[in-house]
PDB file of C-alpha atoms in Angstrom:
ATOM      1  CA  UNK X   4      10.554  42.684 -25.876  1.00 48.00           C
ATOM      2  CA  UNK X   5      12.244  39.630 -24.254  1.00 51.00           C
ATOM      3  CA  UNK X   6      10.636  36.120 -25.545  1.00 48.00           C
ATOM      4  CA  UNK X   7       9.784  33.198 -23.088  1.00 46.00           C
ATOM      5  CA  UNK X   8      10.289  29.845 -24.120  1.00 48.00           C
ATOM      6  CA  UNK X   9       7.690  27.593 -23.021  1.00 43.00           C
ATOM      7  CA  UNK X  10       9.286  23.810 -22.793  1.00 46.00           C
ATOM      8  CA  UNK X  11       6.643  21.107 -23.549  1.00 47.00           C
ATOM      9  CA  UNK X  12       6.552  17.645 -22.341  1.00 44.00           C
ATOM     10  CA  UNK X  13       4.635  14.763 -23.956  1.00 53.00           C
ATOM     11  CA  UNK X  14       1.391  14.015 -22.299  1.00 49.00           C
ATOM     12  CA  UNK X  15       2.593  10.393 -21.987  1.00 55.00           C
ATOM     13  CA  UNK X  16       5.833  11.414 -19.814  1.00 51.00           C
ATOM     14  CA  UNK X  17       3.822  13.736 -17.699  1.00 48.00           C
ATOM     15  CA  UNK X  18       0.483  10.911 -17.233  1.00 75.00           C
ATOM     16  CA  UNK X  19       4.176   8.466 -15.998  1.00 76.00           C
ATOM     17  CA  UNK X  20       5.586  11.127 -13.573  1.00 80.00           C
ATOM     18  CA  UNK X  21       2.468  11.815 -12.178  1.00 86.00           C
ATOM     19  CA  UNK X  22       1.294   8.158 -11.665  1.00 88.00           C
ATOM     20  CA  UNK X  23       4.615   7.437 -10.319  1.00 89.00           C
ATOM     21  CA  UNK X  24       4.253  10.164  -7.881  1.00 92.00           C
ATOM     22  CA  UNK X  25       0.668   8.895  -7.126  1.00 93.00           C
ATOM     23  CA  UNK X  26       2.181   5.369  -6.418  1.00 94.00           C
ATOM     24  CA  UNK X  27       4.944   6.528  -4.111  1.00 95.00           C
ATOM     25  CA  UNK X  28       2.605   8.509  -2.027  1.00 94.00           C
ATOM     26  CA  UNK X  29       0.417   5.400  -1.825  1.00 94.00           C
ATOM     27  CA  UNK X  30       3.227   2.932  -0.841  1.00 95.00           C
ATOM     28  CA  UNK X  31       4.287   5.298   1.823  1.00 96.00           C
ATOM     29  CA  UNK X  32       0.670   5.430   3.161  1.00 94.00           C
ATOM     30  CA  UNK X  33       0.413   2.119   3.437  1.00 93.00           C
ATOM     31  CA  UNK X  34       3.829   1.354   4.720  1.00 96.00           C
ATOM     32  CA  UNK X  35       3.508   3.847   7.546  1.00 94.00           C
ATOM     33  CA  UNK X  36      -0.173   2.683   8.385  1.00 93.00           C
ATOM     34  CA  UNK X  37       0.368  -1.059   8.411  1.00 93.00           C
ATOM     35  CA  UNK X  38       4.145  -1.297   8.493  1.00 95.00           C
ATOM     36  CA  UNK X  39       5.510   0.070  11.554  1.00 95.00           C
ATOM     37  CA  UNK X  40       7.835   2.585   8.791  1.00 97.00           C
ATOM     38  CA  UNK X  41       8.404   6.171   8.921  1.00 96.00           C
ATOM     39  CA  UNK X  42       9.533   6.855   5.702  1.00 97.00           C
ATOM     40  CA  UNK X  43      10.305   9.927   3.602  1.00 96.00           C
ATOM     41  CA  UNK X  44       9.871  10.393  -0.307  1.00 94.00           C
ATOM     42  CA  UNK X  45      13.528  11.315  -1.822  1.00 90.00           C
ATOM     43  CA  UNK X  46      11.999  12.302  -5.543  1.00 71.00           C
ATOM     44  CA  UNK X  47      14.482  14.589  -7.679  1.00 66.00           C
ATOM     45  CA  UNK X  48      17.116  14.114 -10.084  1.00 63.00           C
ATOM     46  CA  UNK X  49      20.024  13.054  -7.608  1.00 67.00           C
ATOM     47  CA  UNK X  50      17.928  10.703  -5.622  1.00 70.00           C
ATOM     48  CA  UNK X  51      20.279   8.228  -6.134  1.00 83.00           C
ATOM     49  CA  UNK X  52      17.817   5.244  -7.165  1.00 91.00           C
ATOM     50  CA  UNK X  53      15.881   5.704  -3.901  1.00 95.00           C
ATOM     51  CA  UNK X  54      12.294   6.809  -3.842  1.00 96.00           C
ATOM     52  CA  UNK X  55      11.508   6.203   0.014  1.00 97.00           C
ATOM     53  CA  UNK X  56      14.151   6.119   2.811  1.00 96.00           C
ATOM     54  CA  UNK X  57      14.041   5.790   6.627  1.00 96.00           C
ATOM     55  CA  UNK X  58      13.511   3.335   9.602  1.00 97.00           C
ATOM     56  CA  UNK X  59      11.420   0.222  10.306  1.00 97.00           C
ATOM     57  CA  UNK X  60      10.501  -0.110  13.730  1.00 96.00           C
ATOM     58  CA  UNK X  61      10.092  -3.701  14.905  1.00 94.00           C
ATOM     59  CA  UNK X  62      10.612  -5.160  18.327  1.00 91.00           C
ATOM     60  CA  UNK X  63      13.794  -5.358  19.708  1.00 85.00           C
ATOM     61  CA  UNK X  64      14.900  -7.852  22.203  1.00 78.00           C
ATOM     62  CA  UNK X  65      13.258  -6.880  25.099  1.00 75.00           C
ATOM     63  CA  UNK X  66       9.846  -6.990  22.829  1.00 73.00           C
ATOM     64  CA  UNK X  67       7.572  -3.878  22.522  1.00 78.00           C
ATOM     65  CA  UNK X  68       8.839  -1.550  25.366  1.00 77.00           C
ATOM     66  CA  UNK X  69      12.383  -0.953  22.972  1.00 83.00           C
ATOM     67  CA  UNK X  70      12.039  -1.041  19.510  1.00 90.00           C
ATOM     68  CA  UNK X  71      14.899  -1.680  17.445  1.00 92.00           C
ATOM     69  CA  UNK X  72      14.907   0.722  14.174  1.00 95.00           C
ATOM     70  CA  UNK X  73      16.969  -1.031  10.661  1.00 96.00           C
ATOM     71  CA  UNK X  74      17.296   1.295   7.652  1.00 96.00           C
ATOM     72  CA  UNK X  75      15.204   1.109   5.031  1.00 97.00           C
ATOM     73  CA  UNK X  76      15.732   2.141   1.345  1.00 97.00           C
ATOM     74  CA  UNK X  77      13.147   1.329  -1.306  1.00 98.00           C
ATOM     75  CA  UNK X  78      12.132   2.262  -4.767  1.00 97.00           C
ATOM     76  CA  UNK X  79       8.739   2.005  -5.817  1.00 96.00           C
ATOM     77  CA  UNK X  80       7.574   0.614  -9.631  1.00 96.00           C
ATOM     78  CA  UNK X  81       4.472   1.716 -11.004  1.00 94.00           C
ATOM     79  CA  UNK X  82       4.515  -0.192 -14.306  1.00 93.00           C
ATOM     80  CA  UNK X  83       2.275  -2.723 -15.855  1.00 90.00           C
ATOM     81  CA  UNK X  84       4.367  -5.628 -16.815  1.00 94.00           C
ATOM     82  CA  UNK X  85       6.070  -8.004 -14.245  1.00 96.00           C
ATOM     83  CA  UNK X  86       8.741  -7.632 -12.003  1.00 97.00           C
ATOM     84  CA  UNK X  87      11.784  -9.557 -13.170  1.00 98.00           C
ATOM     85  CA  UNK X  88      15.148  -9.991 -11.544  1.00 98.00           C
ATOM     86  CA  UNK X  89      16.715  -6.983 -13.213  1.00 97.00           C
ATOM     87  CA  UNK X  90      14.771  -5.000 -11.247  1.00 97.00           C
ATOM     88  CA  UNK X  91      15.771  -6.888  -8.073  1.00 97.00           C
ATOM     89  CA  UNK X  92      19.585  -6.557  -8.884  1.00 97.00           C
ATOM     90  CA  UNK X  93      18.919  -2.600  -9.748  1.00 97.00           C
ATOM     91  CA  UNK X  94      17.514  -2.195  -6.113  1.00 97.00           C
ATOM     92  CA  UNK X  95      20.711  -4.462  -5.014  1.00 97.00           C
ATOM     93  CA  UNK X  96      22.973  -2.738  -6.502  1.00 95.00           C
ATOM     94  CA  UNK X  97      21.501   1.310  -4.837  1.00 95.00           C
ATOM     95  CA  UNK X  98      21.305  -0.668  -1.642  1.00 95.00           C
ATOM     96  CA  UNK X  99      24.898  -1.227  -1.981  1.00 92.00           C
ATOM     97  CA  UNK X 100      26.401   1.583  -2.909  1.00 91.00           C
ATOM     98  CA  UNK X 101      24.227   3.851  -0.208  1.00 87.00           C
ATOM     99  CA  UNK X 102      25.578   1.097   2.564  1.00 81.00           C
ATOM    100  CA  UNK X 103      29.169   1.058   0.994  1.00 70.00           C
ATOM    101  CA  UNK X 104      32.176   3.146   2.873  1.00 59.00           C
ATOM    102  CA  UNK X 105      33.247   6.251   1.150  1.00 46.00           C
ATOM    103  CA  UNK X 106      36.585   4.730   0.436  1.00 45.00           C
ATOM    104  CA  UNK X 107      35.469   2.020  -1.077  1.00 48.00           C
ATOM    105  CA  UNK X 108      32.967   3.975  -3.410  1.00 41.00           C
ATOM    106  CA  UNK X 109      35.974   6.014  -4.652  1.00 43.00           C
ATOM    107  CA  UNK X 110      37.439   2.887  -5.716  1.00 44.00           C
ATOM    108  CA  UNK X 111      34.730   1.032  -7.496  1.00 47.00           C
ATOM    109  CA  UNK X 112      35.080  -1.560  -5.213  1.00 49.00           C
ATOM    110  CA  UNK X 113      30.990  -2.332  -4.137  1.00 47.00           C
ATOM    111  CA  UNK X 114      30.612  -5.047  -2.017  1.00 48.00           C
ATOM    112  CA  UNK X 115      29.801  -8.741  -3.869  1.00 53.00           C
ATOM    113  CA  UNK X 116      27.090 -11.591  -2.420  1.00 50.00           C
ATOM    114  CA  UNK X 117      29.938 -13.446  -1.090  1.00 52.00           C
ATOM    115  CA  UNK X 118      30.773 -10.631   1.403  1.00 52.00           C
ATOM    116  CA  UNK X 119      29.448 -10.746   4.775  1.00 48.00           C
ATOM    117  CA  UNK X 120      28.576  -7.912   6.408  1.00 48.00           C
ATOM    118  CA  UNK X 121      29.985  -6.281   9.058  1.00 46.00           C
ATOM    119  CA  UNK X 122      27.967  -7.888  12.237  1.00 49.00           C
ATOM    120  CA  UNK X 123      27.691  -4.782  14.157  1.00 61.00           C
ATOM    121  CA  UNK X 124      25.128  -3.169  12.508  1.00 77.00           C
ATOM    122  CA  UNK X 125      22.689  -4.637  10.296  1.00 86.00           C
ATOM    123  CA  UNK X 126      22.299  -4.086   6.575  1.00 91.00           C
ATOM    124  CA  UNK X 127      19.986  -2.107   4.991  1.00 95.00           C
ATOM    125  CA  UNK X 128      16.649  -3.103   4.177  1.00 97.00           C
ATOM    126  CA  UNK X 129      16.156  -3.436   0.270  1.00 98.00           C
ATOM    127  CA  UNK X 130      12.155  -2.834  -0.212  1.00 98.00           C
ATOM    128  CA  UNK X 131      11.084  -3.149  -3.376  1.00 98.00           C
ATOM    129  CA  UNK X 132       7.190  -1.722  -3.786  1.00 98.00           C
ATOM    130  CA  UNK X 133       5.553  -2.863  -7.441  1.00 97.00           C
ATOM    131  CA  UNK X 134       1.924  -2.110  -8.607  1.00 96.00           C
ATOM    132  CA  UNK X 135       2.714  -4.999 -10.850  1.00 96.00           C
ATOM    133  CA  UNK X 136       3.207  -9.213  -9.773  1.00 96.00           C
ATOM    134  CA  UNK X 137       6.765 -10.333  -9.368  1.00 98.00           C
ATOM    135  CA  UNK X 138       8.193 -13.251 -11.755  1.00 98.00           C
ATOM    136  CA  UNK X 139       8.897 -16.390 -10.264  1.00 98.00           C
ATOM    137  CA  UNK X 140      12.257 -15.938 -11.371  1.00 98.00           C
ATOM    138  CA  UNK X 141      12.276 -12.483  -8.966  1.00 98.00           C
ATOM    139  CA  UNK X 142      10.793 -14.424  -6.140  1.00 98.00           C
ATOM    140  CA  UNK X 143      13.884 -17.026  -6.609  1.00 98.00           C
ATOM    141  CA  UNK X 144      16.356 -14.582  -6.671  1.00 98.00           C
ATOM    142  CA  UNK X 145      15.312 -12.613  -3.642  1.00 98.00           C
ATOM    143  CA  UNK X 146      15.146 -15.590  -1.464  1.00 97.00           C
ATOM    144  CA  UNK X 147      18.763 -16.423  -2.819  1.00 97.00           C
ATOM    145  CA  UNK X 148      20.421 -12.921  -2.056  1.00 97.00           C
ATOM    146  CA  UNK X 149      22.296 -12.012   0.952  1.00 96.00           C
ATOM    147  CA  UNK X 150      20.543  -8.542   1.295  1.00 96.00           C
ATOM    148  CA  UNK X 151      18.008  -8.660   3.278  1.00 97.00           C
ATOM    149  CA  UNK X 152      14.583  -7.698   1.372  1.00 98.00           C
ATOM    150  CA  UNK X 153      11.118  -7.303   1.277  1.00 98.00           C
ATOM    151  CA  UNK X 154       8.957  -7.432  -2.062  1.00 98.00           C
ATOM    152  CA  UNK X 155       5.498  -5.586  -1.900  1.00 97.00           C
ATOM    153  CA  UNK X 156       2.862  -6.405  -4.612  1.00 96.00           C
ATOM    154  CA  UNK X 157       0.687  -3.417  -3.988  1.00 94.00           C
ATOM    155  CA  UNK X 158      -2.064  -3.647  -7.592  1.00 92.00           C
ATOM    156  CA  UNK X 159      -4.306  -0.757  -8.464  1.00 88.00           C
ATOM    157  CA  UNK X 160      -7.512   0.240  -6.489  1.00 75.00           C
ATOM    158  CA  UNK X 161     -10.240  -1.233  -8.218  1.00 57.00           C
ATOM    159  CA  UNK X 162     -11.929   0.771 -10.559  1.00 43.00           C
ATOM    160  CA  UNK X 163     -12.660   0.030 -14.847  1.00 39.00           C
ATOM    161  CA  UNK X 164      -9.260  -1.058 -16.353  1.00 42.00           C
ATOM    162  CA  UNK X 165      -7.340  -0.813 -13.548  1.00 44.00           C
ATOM    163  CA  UNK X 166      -6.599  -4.498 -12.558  1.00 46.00           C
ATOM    164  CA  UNK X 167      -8.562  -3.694  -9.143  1.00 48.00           C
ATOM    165  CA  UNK X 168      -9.297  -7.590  -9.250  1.00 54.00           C
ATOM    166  CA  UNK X 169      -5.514  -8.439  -8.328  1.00 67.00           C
ATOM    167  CA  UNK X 170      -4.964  -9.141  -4.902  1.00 76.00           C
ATOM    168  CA  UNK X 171      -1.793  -7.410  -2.867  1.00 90.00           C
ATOM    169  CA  UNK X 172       0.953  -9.966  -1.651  1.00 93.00           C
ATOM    170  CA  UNK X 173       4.217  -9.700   0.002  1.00 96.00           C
ATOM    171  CA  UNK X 174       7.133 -11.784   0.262  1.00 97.00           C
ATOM    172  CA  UNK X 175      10.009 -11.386   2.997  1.00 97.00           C
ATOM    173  CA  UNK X 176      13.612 -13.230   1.703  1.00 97.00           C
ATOM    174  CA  UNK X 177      15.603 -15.778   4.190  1.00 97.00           C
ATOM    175  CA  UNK X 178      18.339 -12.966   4.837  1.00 97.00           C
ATOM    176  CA  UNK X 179      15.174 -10.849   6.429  1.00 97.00           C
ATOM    177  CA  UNK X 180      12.988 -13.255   7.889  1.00 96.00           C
ATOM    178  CA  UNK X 181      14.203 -16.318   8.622  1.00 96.00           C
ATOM    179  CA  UNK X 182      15.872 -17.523  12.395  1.00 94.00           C
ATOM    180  CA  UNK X 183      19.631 -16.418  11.307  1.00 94.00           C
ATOM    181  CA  UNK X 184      18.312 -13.317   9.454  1.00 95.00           C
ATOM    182  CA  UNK X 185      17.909  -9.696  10.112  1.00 94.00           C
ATOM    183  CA  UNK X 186      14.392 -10.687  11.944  1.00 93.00           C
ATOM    184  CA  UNK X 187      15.397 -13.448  13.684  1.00 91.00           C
ATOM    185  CA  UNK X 188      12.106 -15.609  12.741  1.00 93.00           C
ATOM    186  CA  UNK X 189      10.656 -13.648  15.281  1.00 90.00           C
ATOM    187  CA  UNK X 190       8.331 -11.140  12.793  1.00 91.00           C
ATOM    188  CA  UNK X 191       5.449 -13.198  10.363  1.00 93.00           C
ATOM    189  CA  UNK X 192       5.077 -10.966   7.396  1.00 93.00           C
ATOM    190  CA  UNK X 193       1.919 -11.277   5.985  1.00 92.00           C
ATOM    191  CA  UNK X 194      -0.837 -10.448   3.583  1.00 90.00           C
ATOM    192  CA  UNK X 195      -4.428 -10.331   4.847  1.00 86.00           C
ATOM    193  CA  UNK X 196      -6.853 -10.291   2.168  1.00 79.00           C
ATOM    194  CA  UNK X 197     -11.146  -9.617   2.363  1.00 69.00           C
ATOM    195  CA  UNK X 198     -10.785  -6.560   4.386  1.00 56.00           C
ATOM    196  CA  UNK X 199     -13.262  -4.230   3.738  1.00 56.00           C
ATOM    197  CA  UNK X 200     -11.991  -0.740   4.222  1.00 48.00           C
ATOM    198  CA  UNK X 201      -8.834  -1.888   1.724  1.00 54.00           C
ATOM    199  CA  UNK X 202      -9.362  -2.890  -1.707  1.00 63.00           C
ATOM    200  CA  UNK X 203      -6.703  -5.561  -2.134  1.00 73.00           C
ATOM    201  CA  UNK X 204      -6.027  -6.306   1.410  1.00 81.00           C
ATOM    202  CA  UNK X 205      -3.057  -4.857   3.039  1.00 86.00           C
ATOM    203  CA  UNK X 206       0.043  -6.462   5.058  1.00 90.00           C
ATOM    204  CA  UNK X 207      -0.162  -7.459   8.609  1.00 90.00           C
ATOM    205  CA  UNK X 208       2.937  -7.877  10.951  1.00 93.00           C
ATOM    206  CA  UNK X 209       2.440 -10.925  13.529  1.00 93.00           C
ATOM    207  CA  UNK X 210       4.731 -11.037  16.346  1.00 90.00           C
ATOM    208  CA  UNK X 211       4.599 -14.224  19.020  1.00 85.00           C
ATOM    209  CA  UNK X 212       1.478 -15.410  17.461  1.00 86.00           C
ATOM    210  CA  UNK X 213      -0.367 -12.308  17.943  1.00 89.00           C
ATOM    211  CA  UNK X 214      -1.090  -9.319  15.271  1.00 91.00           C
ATOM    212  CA  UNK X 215       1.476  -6.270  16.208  1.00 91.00           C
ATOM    213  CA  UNK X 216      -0.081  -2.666  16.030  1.00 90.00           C
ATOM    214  CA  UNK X 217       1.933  -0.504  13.832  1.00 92.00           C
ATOM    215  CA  UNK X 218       3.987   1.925  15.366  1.00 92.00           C
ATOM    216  CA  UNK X 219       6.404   5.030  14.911  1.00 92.00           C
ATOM    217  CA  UNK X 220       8.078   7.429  17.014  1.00 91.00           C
ATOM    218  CA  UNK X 221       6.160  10.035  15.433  1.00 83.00           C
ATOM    219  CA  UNK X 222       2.622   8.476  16.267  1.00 72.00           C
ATOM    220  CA  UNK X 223       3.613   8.143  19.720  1.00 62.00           C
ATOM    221  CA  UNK X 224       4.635  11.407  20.133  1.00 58.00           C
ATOM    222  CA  UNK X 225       1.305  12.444  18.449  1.00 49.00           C
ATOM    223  CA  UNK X 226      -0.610  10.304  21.143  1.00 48.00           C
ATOM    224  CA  UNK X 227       1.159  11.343  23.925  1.00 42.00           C
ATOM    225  CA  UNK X 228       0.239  14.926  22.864  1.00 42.00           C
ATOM    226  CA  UNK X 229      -3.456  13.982  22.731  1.00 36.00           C
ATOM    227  CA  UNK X 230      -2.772  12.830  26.356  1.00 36.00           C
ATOM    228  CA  UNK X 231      -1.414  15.992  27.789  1.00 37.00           C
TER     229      UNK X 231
END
């Protein structure tokens, strides 16, 4: 007779992991619905820090007909107190080492905020998605990096003790959105709040003045098929 053992977790650890999990799939929802981001969930073990990963499609410089696509990395914190700057420099830090050369990696030599990068291709996106508000202090230190990033306040959907009275926000650093940055000044990242059919509002992408549609690769491909 050959005895199974049965390996418990505590309740607690498993109620985290799945509301993590729950949060993830949300942030990627909203991402690829409002965000103009196909993105896929990493999960596992040797996920290297990185919970979502792909491409953000904005306009490139012939506008809407040629979309430019910039990597994206982001991790997504589901936890009830506020952001702080640790959690910035974590992100920095996995951003890093993902972008980082091989050779460079074997070393230990990561790249420092006093290093440019190289001008040919653009540097990763560092997206940091939090159910909780970000300290001032996080705010300050985004702004100051050299990594281009994008903070997302997404709360919880209202409902009894779930904070469903906070409202969504998102902030968009000077290496991502201002005229000399990743963007160009050319993309307004913002927060629209008061819509109905979202709880806490959701972000809006305005290009010359004008709301931009999101869009993917994989939703046109998914139009054109309606099409034919």
């Amino acid at each position: 007779m050959r005895l199974t053992q049965v390996i418990r977790f505590p309740e607690k650890l498993l109620s985290n992991v799945h509301r993590g999990t729950a949060f993830e799939k949300r942030a990627l929802s909203l991402l690829t619905e409002h965000m103009s981001m196909s993105l896929t969930r990493v999960g596992g073990s040797n996920d290297g820090g990185v919970d979502l990963i792909g491409w953000w499609w904005v306009p490139g410089e012939w506008g809407l007909a040629n979309r430019r696509r910039l990597r994206v990395l982001a991790q997504c914190k589901a936890e009830k107190r506020k952001m702080g700057p640790g959690y910035l420099r974590e992100l920095e830090g996995v951003v890093y080492r993902h972008a980082a050369p091989a050779s460079d990696l074997a070393s230990g030599d990561l790249p420092h905020h006093d290093d440019a990068p190289a001008p040919a291709e653009p540097p990763p996106i560092a997206l940091l998605v939090s159910e909780s508000a970000f300290t001032r202090g996080c705010l300050l230190a985004a702004n100051a990096s050299p990594l281009p990033s994008l903070l997302v306040h997404l709360p919880p959907n209202g409902g009894p003790g779930s904070g469903g009275g906070a409202v969504g926000a998102i902030f968009g650093n000077a290496a991502l959105v201002s005229a000399r940055g990743v963007l160009r000044g050319e993309l307004e990242i913002l927060w629209e709040h008061g819509v109905p059919f979202v709880g806490n509002g959701r972000p809006r992408l305005w290009w010359q003045g004008r709301p931009l549609p999101s869009w993917t690769p994989d939703n046109a491909n998914a139009d054109a098929t309606l099409l034919t």
